[in-house]
Coordinates of C-alpha atoms in Angstrom, one line a residue:
M1 CA 15.9 -40.2 -59.4
L2 CA 14.8 -43.1 -57.3
C3 CA 12.0 -45.2 -58.8
L4 CA 9.9 -47.8 -57.0
N5 CA 7.6 -50.4 -58.5
G6 CA 4.2 -51.0 -57.1
K7 CA 5.1 -53.9 -54.8
T8 CA 8.1 -52.1 -53.3
A9 CA 6.1 -48.9 -52.7
F10 CA 3.3 -50.8 -51.0
L11 CA 5.9 -52.4 -48.7
A12 CA 7.5 -49.1 -47.8
L13 CA 4.1 -47.6 -47.0
G14 CA 3.4 -50.5 -44.6
L15 CA 6.8 -50.0 -42.8
W16 CA 6.2 -46.2 -42.5
V17 CA 2.9 -46.5 -40.7
Q18 CA 4.5 -49.1 -38.3
G19 CA 1.7 -51.4 -37.7
V20 CA -1.3 -49.4 -38.5
F21 CA -1.5 -51.2 -41.9
V22 CA -0.1 -54.7 -42.3
V23 CA 1.2 -55.5 -45.7
G24 CA -1.2 -57.6 -47.7
Q25 CA -4.0 -57.3 -45.1
A26 CA -7.0 -55.1 -44.7
P27 CA -6.5 -51.9 -42.7
Q28 CA -7.1 -52.4 -38.9
P29 CA -8.8 -49.8 -36.7
L30 CA -6.5 -47.4 -34.9
T31 CA -6.6 -47.8 -31.1
L32 CA -4.6 -45.8 -28.7
P33 CA -4.1 -46.7 -25.0
A34 CA -5.9 -44.6 -22.5
A35 CA -3.6 -42.0 -20.9
P36 CA -3.4 -42.3 -17.1
P37 CA -4.7 -39.4 -15.1
S38 CA -1.8 -36.9 -14.5
P39 CA -1.5 -35.4 -11.1
I40 CA 0.4 -32.5 -12.5
Q41 CA -1.6 -29.2 -12.4
P42 CA -1.3 -26.6 -15.1
V43 CA 1.6 -24.3 -14.5
D44 CA 2.2 -20.8 -15.8
L45 CA 5.3 -21.2 -18.0
R46 CA 6.3 -17.7 -17.2
E47 CA 6.5 -18.6 -13.5
R48 CA 8.2 -22.0 -14.0
A49 CA 11.7 -20.4 -14.1
L50 CA 10.9 -18.1 -11.2
S51 CA 11.7 -18.7 -7.5
P52 CA 8.7 -19.1 -5.2
V53 CA 9.4 -15.6 -3.9
D54 CA 9.5 -14.1 -7.3
A55 CA 6.4 -16.0 -8.4
A56 CA 4.5 -14.7 -5.4
R57 CA 5.6 -11.1 -6.3
R58 CA 4.3 -11.6 -9.8
R59 CA 0.9 -12.7 -8.6
A60 CA 0.7 -9.9 -6.1
A61 CA 1.4 -7.2 -8.7
W62 CA -2.3 -6.3 -9.2
A63 CA -1.6 -2.7 -10.3
R64 CA 0.6 -3.9 -13.1
A65 CA -2.3 -6.1 -14.3
M66 CA -4.5 -3.1 -14.3
E67 CA -2.0 -1.2 -16.4
Q68 CA -1.9 -4.0 -18.9
D69 CA -5.7 -4.0 -19.3
P70 CA -6.9 -0.4 -18.8
R71 CA -10.1 -0.8 -20.7
A72 CA -11.5 -3.1 -18.0
F73 CA -11.6 -0.2 -15.6
S74 CA -13.3 3.2 -15.5
P75 CA -11.5 6.3 -16.5
L76 CA -11.4 7.5 -12.9
N77 CA -9.8 4.2 -11.9
Q78 CA -7.2 4.6 -14.6
Q79 CA -6.4 8.2 -13.4
M80 CA -6.0 6.9 -9.8
L81 CA -3.5 4.3 -10.9
Q82 CA -1.6 6.8 -13.1
G83 CA -1.5 9.3 -10.3
A84 CA -0.1 6.6 -7.9
R85 CA 2.5 5.6 -10.5
R86 CA 3.6 9.3 -11.0
G87 CA 3.8 9.8 -7.3
A88 CA 5.9 6.7 -6.8
D89 CA 8.2 7.8 -9.6
W90 CA 8.6 11.2 -8.0
L91 CA 9.8 9.5 -4.8
T92 CA 12.2 7.3 -6.8
R93 CA 13.8 10.4 -8.3
A94 CA 14.0 12.0 -4.8
N95 CA 16.0 9.0 -3.5
T96 CA 19.7 9.6 -3.4
T97 CA 22.6 7.1 -3.7
K98 CA 22.9 6.8 0.1
G99 CA 19.3 5.7 0.5
L100 CA 18.1 9.0 1.9
F101 CA 15.4 11.1 0.2
L102 CA 15.5 14.8 -0.6
P103 CA 13.0 16.4 1.8
G104 CA 11.1 18.2 -0.9
I105 CA 11.0 21.1 -3.3
D106 CA 9.8 24.7 -3.1
P107 CA 9.1 25.7 -6.7
A108 CA 8.7 29.3 -5.8
L109 CA 12.3 29.5 -4.6
T110 CA 13.7 26.6 -6.7
T111 CA 15.2 25.2 -3.5
E112 CA 14.8 22.2 -1.3
A113 CA 11.9 22.3 1.1
T114 CA 12.4 21.6 4.8
G115 CA 11.4 18.2 6.2
G116 CA 11.7 16.1 9.3
P117 CA 13.2 12.7 9.8
L118 CA 9.8 11.0 9.7
G119 CA 9.6 11.8 6.0
Q120 CA 12.4 9.4 5.2
V121 CA 10.4 6.5 6.8
A122 CA 7.2 7.6 5.1
A123 CA 8.8 7.7 1.7
A124 CA 10.3 4.2 2.2
W125 CA 6.9 2.9 3.3
T126 CA 5.3 4.2 0.1
L127 CA 7.9 2.6 -2.2
A128 CA 7.6 -0.6 -0.3
R129 CA 3.9 -0.7 -0.9
A130 CA 4.2 0.4 -4.5
S131 CA 6.8 -2.3 -5.2
G132 CA 4.4 -5.0 -4.4
A133 CA 1.5 -3.4 -6.2
F134 CA 3.3 -2.7 -9.5
G135 CA 5.9 -5.5 -9.2
D136 CA 8.5 -2.9 -9.9
E137 CA 12.1 -3.8 -8.9
R138 CA 13.1 -0.1 -9.0
Y139 CA 10.7 0.7 -6.2
E140 CA 11.7 -2.4 -4.2
M141 CA 15.5 -1.7 -4.4
R142 CA 15.0 2.0 -3.4
A143 CA 12.7 0.9 -0.5
L144 CA 15.2 -1.7 0.7
Q145 CA 18.0 0.8 0.6
A146 CA 16.0 3.4 2.5
L147 CA 14.7 1.0 5.1
L148 CA 18.2 -0.2 5.8
A149 CA 19.3 3.4 6.3
C150 CA 16.4 4.0 8.7
L151 CA 17.0 0.7 10.6
D152 CA 20.6 1.8 11.1
D153 CA 19.2 4.9 12.9
T154 CA 17.8 2.8 15.7
Q155 CA 19.2 2.0 19.1
A156 CA 18.8 -0.7 21.7
D157 CA 16.3 -0.2 24.5
S158 CA 17.8 0.4 27.9
E159 CA 15.4 -2.0 29.6
D160 CA 15.5 -4.9 27.0
P161 CA 18.6 -5.4 24.9
Q162 CA 16.7 -7.5 22.4
A163 CA 14.3 -4.6 21.7
R164 CA 15.1 -1.6 19.6
H165 CA 13.4 1.7 19.0
S166 CA 13.8 4.7 16.6
S167 CA 16.4 7.3 17.6
I168 CA 14.3 10.2 16.2
P169 CA 14.2 12.9 19.0
S170 CA 11.2 12.7 21.2
A171 CA 10.7 16.4 20.8
V172 CA 9.8 15.6 17.1
I173 CA 7.7 12.5 17.7
S174 CA 7.4 10.0 20.5
R175 CA 9.5 6.9 20.3
P176 CA 6.5 4.5 20.1
A177 CA 5.0 6.5 17.2
A178 CA 8.3 6.7 15.3
T179 CA 9.1 3.0 15.9
S180 CA 5.6 2.1 14.7
W181 CA 6.1 4.0 11.5
L182 CA 9.3 2.1 10.8
L183 CA 7.9 -1.3 11.6
A184 CA 4.8 -0.7 9.4
A185 CA 7.2 0.4 6.6
V186 CA 9.2 -2.8 6.7
C187 CA 6.0 -4.9 6.8
A188 CA 4.6 -3.1 3.7
L189 CA 7.1 -5.1 1.6
E190 CA 5.4 -8.0 -0.1
T191 CA 8.2 -10.4 0.8
P192 CA 10.7 -8.8 3.2
P193 CA 14.2 -10.3 3.3
A194 CA 15.0 -12.4 6.4
E195 CA 17.5 -9.8 7.6
L196 CA 14.8 -7.1 7.6
L197 CA 12.3 -9.3 9.3
E198 CA 14.8 -10.2 12.1
R199 CA 15.5 -6.5 12.7
A200 CA 11.8 -5.7 12.6
E201 CA 11.2 -8.3 15.4
S202 CA 13.3 -6.1 17.7
L203 CA 11.0 -3.1 16.9
A204 CA 7.9 -5.2 17.5
K205 CA 9.2 -6.3 20.9
Y206 CA 9.7 -2.7 22.0
L207 CA 6.2 -1.8 20.9
A208 CA 4.6 -4.8 22.6
R209 CA 6.2 -3.8 25.9
Q210 CA 5.2 -0.2 25.5
A211 CA 1.6 -1.2 24.8
G212 CA 1.3 -2.6 28.3
Q213 CA 2.8 0.4 30.1
E214 CA 0.8 3.2 31.7
N215 CA 3.0 5.9 29.9
L216 CA 1.2 5.2 26.6
A217 CA -2.2 6.0 28.1
T218 CA -1.4 8.8 30.5
I219 CA 1.1 10.9 28.6
I220 CA 1.6 9.9 24.9
A221 CA -2.1 9.5 24.2
K222 CA -2.8 13.0 25.4
V223 CA -0.2 14.6 23.2
E224 CA -0.5 12.2 20.2
P225 CA -4.1 10.7 20.3
G226 CA -3.4 8.5 17.3
T227 CA -0.2 6.8 18.7
P228 CA -1.9 3.9 20.6
A229 CA -3.8 2.9 17.5
L230 CA -0.7 3.3 15.4
V231 CA 1.2 0.9 17.7
A232 CA -1.6 -1.6 17.4
Y233 CA -1.6 -1.3 13.6
A234 CA 2.1 -1.8 13.3
L235 CA 2.0 -4.9 15.6
L236 CA -0.8 -6.4 13.5
R237 CA 1.1 -5.8 10.3
S238 CA 4.1 -7.5 11.7
Y239 CA 1.9 -10.4 12.7
R240 CA 1.1 -11.0 9.0
H241 CA 4.7 -11.9 8.3
Q242 CA 5.7 -13.5 11.6
P243 CA 2.7 -14.5 13.7
A244 CA 3.2 -14.5 17.4
A245 CA 0.7 -14.5 20.3
W246 CA 2.5 -11.7 22.1
K247 CA 2.0 -9.4 19.1
L248 CA -1.8 -9.9 19.2
E249 CA -1.8 -9.3 22.9
G250 CA 0.2 -6.1 22.6
A251 CA -2.1 -4.9 19.8
R252 CA -5.2 -5.6 21.9
K253 CA -3.7 -3.6 24.8
A254 CA -2.8 -0.6 22.6
L255 CA -6.2 -0.8 20.9
A256 CA -8.0 -0.8 24.2
I257 CA -6.3 2.6 25.0
A258 CA -7.3 3.9 21.6
K259 CA -10.9 2.9 22.1
A260 CA -11.1 4.9 25.4
L261 CA -10.2 8.1 23.5
P262 CA -13.0 10.1 21.9
I263 CA -12.7 9.7 18.2
E264 CA -13.8 13.3 17.6
A265 CA -11.0 14.7 19.8
L266 CA -8.6 15.1 17.0
P267 CA -9.8 14.4 13.5
Q268 CA -6.3 14.0 12.1
A269 CA -5.8 11.0 14.5
L270 CA -9.0 9.2 13.5
P271 CA -7.6 7.2 10.5
W272 CA -5.2 5.2 12.7
P273 CA -7.9 3.7 14.8
I274 CA -9.8 2.7 11.6
L275 CA -6.6 1.1 10.2
A276 CA -6.0 -0.8 13.4
L277 CA -9.6 -1.9 13.8
A278 CA -9.7 -3.1 10.1
E279 CA -6.6 -5.3 10.8
M280 CA -7.9 -6.5 14.1
S281 CA -11.3 -7.5 12.6
Q282 CA -9.6 -10.4 10.9
H283 CA -8.9 -11.8 14.4
D284 CA -11.8 -10.5 16.4
A285 CA -15.2 -9.8 14.8
A286 CA -16.2 -7.8 17.8
C287 CA -14.3 -4.8 16.4
L288 CA -16.7 -4.5 13.4
P289 CA -19.4 -2.3 15.1
L290 CA -16.7 0.2 16.3
L291 CA -15.1 0.1 12.9
N292 CA -18.3 0.9 11.2
S293 CA -19.1 3.7 13.6
A294 CA -15.7 5.3 13.1
T295 CA -15.9 5.0 9.4
D296 CA -19.3 6.7 9.3
T297 CA -17.8 9.6 11.2
V298 CA -15.0 10.0 8.6
V299 CA -17.5 9.9 5.8
S300 CA -19.7 12.5 7.4
W301 CA -16.8 15.0 7.5
Q302 CA -16.2 14.8 3.8
A303 CA -17.1 17.7 1.5
D304 CA -19.5 15.6 -0.6
K305 CA -21.3 18.5 -2.3
V306 CA -19.8 21.3 -4.4
D307 CA -19.8 24.5 -2.4
P308 CA -20.0 27.6 -4.6
R309 CA -17.7 29.4 -2.2
H310 CA -15.1 26.7 -2.2
P311 CA -15.5 24.5 -5.3
G312 CA -11.9 23.2 -4.9
W313 CA -12.9 21.6 -1.5
F314 CA -15.1 18.9 -3.1
G315 CA -14.0 15.5 -2.1
G316 CA -11.6 16.7 0.5
W317 CA -11.9 16.5 4.3
P318 CA -12.2 20.0 5.8
L319 CA -11.5 20.0 9.5
P320 CA -14.8 20.5 11.5
A321 CA -15.5 24.0 12.7
A322 CA -14.5 24.5 16.4
R323 CA -17.2 26.1 18.5
G324 CA -19.0 28.0 15.7
G325 CA -15.9 29.0 13.8
L326 CA -15.3 28.5 10.1
P327 CA -14.1 25.1 8.8
T328 CA -10.5 24.9 7.8
A329 CA -9.7 24.1 4.1
P330 CA -8.9 20.4 3.5
S331 CA -5.2 19.4 3.2
C332 CA -3.5 16.8 1.2
V333 CA -2.2 14.9 4.2
G334 CA -5.5 15.0 6.2
S335 CA -7.7 14.0 3.2
A336 CA -5.3 11.3 2.1
M337 CA -5.2 9.8 5.6
A338 CA -9.0 9.7 5.8
L339 CA -9.1 8.2 2.3
T340 CA -6.6 5.5 3.2
A341 CA -8.7 4.6 6.2
L342 CA -11.9 4.3 4.1
C343 CA -10.0 2.0 1.6
E344 CA -9.2 -0.5 4.4
A345 CA -12.7 -0.3 5.7
A346 CA -14.0 -1.0 2.2
L347 CA -11.9 -4.2 2.0
V348 CA -13.4 -5.3 5.3
A349 CA -17.0 -4.6 4.0
R350 CA -16.3 -6.6 0.9
R351 CA -15.0 -9.5 2.9
Q352 CA -18.1 -9.3 5.1
G353 CA -20.5 -9.2 2.1
D354 CA -21.9 -5.8 3.2
L355 CA -22.5 -4.5 -0.3
A356 CA -24.5 -1.4 0.8
R357 CA -21.7 -0.2 3.1
H358 CA -19.1 -1.0 0.5
Q359 CA -20.9 1.1 -2.1
R360 CA -21.2 4.1 0.3
L361 CA -17.5 3.9 1.0
H362 CA -16.7 3.4 -2.7
D363 CA -18.6 6.6 -3.6
A364 CA -16.7 8.5 -0.9
M365 CA -13.4 7.1 -2.1
D366 CA -14.1 8.3 -5.7
R367 CA -14.8 11.8 -4.4
G368 CA -11.7 11.8 -2.3
A369 CA -9.5 10.5 -5.2
Q370 CA -10.7 13.4 -7.4
Y371 CA -9.6 15.9 -4.7
L372 CA -6.1 14.4 -4.4
L373 CA -5.6 14.2 -8.2
Q374 CA -6.1 17.9 -8.6
L375 CA -3.2 18.5 -6.2
Q376 CA -0.7 16.6 -8.3
F377 CA 1.8 18.2 -10.7
T378 CA 1.3 16.7 -14.2
D379 CA 2.4 17.6 -17.7
S380 CA -0.7 19.8 -18.2
N381 CA -0.2 22.1 -15.2
T382 CA 3.6 22.5 -15.3
Q383 CA 4.0 24.0 -18.7
H384 CA 4.9 27.4 -17.3
F385 CA 8.1 25.9 -15.7
A386 CA 11.4 25.6 -17.5
D387 CA 12.0 22.3 -19.4
W388 CA 15.0 21.4 -17.2
Y389 CA 13.0 22.0 -14.0
R390 CA 9.7 20.4 -14.9
P391 CA 10.9 16.7 -14.2
R392 CA 11.6 17.6 -10.6
L393 CA 8.0 18.5 -10.1
L394 CA 6.1 15.9 -12.1
G395 CA 4.2 13.5 -9.8
G396 CA 4.6 15.5 -6.7
F397 CA 1.5 16.4 -4.6
R398 CA 0.9 19.9 -3.2
S399 CA -0.1 20.4 0.4
G400 CA -3.4 22.0 -0.6
A401 CA -5.2 24.4 -2.9
G402 CA -3.0 27.5 -3.6
E403 CA 0.1 25.8 -2.3
A404 CA 3.1 24.6 -4.4
T405 CA 5.6 23.2 -1.9
L406 CA 6.2 19.4 -2.3
R407 CA 7.2 17.3 0.7
L408 CA 7.8 13.6 1.3
E409 CA 4.9 13.2 3.7
Q410 CA 2.4 14.6 1.2
N411 CA 3.4 12.1 -1.5
H412 CA 3.4 9.2 1.0
H413 CA -0.2 9.7 2.1
A414 CA -1.4 10.6 -1.4
V415 CA 0.1 7.6 -3.1
M416 CA -1.0 5.2 -0.4
A417 CA -4.6 6.5 -0.7
L418 CA -4.6 6.3 -4.5
L419 CA -3.2 2.7 -4.4
G420 CA -6.0 1.8 -1.9
C421 CA -8.7 3.3 -4.1
S422 CA -7.2 1.5 -7.2
Q423 CA -7.1 -1.9 -5.4
D424 CA -10.7 -1.6 -4.4
A425 CA -11.6 -1.6 -8.2
T426 CA -9.9 -5.0 -8.7
P427 CA -12.1 -8.1 -8.9

């Protein structure tokens, strides 16, 4: 054992404190030099190892943040988010190895349901939106694979080699409408890859040229009243990722055609003008009065009271009665489209500080979400199916009350609407 006498121990103590105490002298006060101001801002250590793109995705994953702190939100908000998650998972399971989606399921016959080519684009659009909201790489990879498959199904325009459009037959849907769906689906990604953005530019060029042609107003608008507004919406979404003056100009031309159409002409087409006006309001405040008027019309069509004859209609959007006839039962697609439009209008009202309007829209959105949630297959309402078959149904949305067939379009609109309602609950 090492032993030190008193003098040696005192000397060792003085060396250990390195100048704080000097051997043989009285203790001196401890003074530290002032630290210079650091220009470095606090950094989230979890994002330090991430690339700028991955860090942006983490910050944008607002739905994942809601899932991690469910007590901060109401039970209805939690059900909305869970319904959106189940619906996105259903689309993920419906995606095949080649990037294509199964068109749907008919539980009564245990066979695949019929579906059109637009359902592929709709499903990819949904997963693209869900990937940014949840920060889920599974959704993103499936969406990218599906979008690449859809982009491969395009062709060059005969009048402009740099422009491309969808090759879906015009007998199914017009080329401007199908191309707008595809462009909006690509732009729904939080950070689209450069290759996809480059290919999306060719779609935007086609739409911008179509917006200035008379064909869009004279023929297409009569058959598909929502197409001009859909073209404007797709161009404005593309403008977010790659701003260009010609995109705004094309959107204004298409929106001018949409404004000339009576919004009550076809209720199913009404949500597209609202979505386009909500996007355009960020560039032109003159769109706000028309946006508010169209939004009020949509809210007035909602079944906001329980009808003893049709209690299951509450929260949905029955089509207005035509010339004294009986109203048509609400559908999943029609109600979800109206609900999605209200979600975008609510975001505009929040930015404008119009709290009264935002509250009215919020109440309508809560009612609409309750209607959609009752159309979804969950664990509780699929117990009568076989165990091996039940996973094929979980998360799917039925087309309406009394229906059981699941299709891609229904899940697209329902998940988009529930995500919009959930996002409105975020601070």
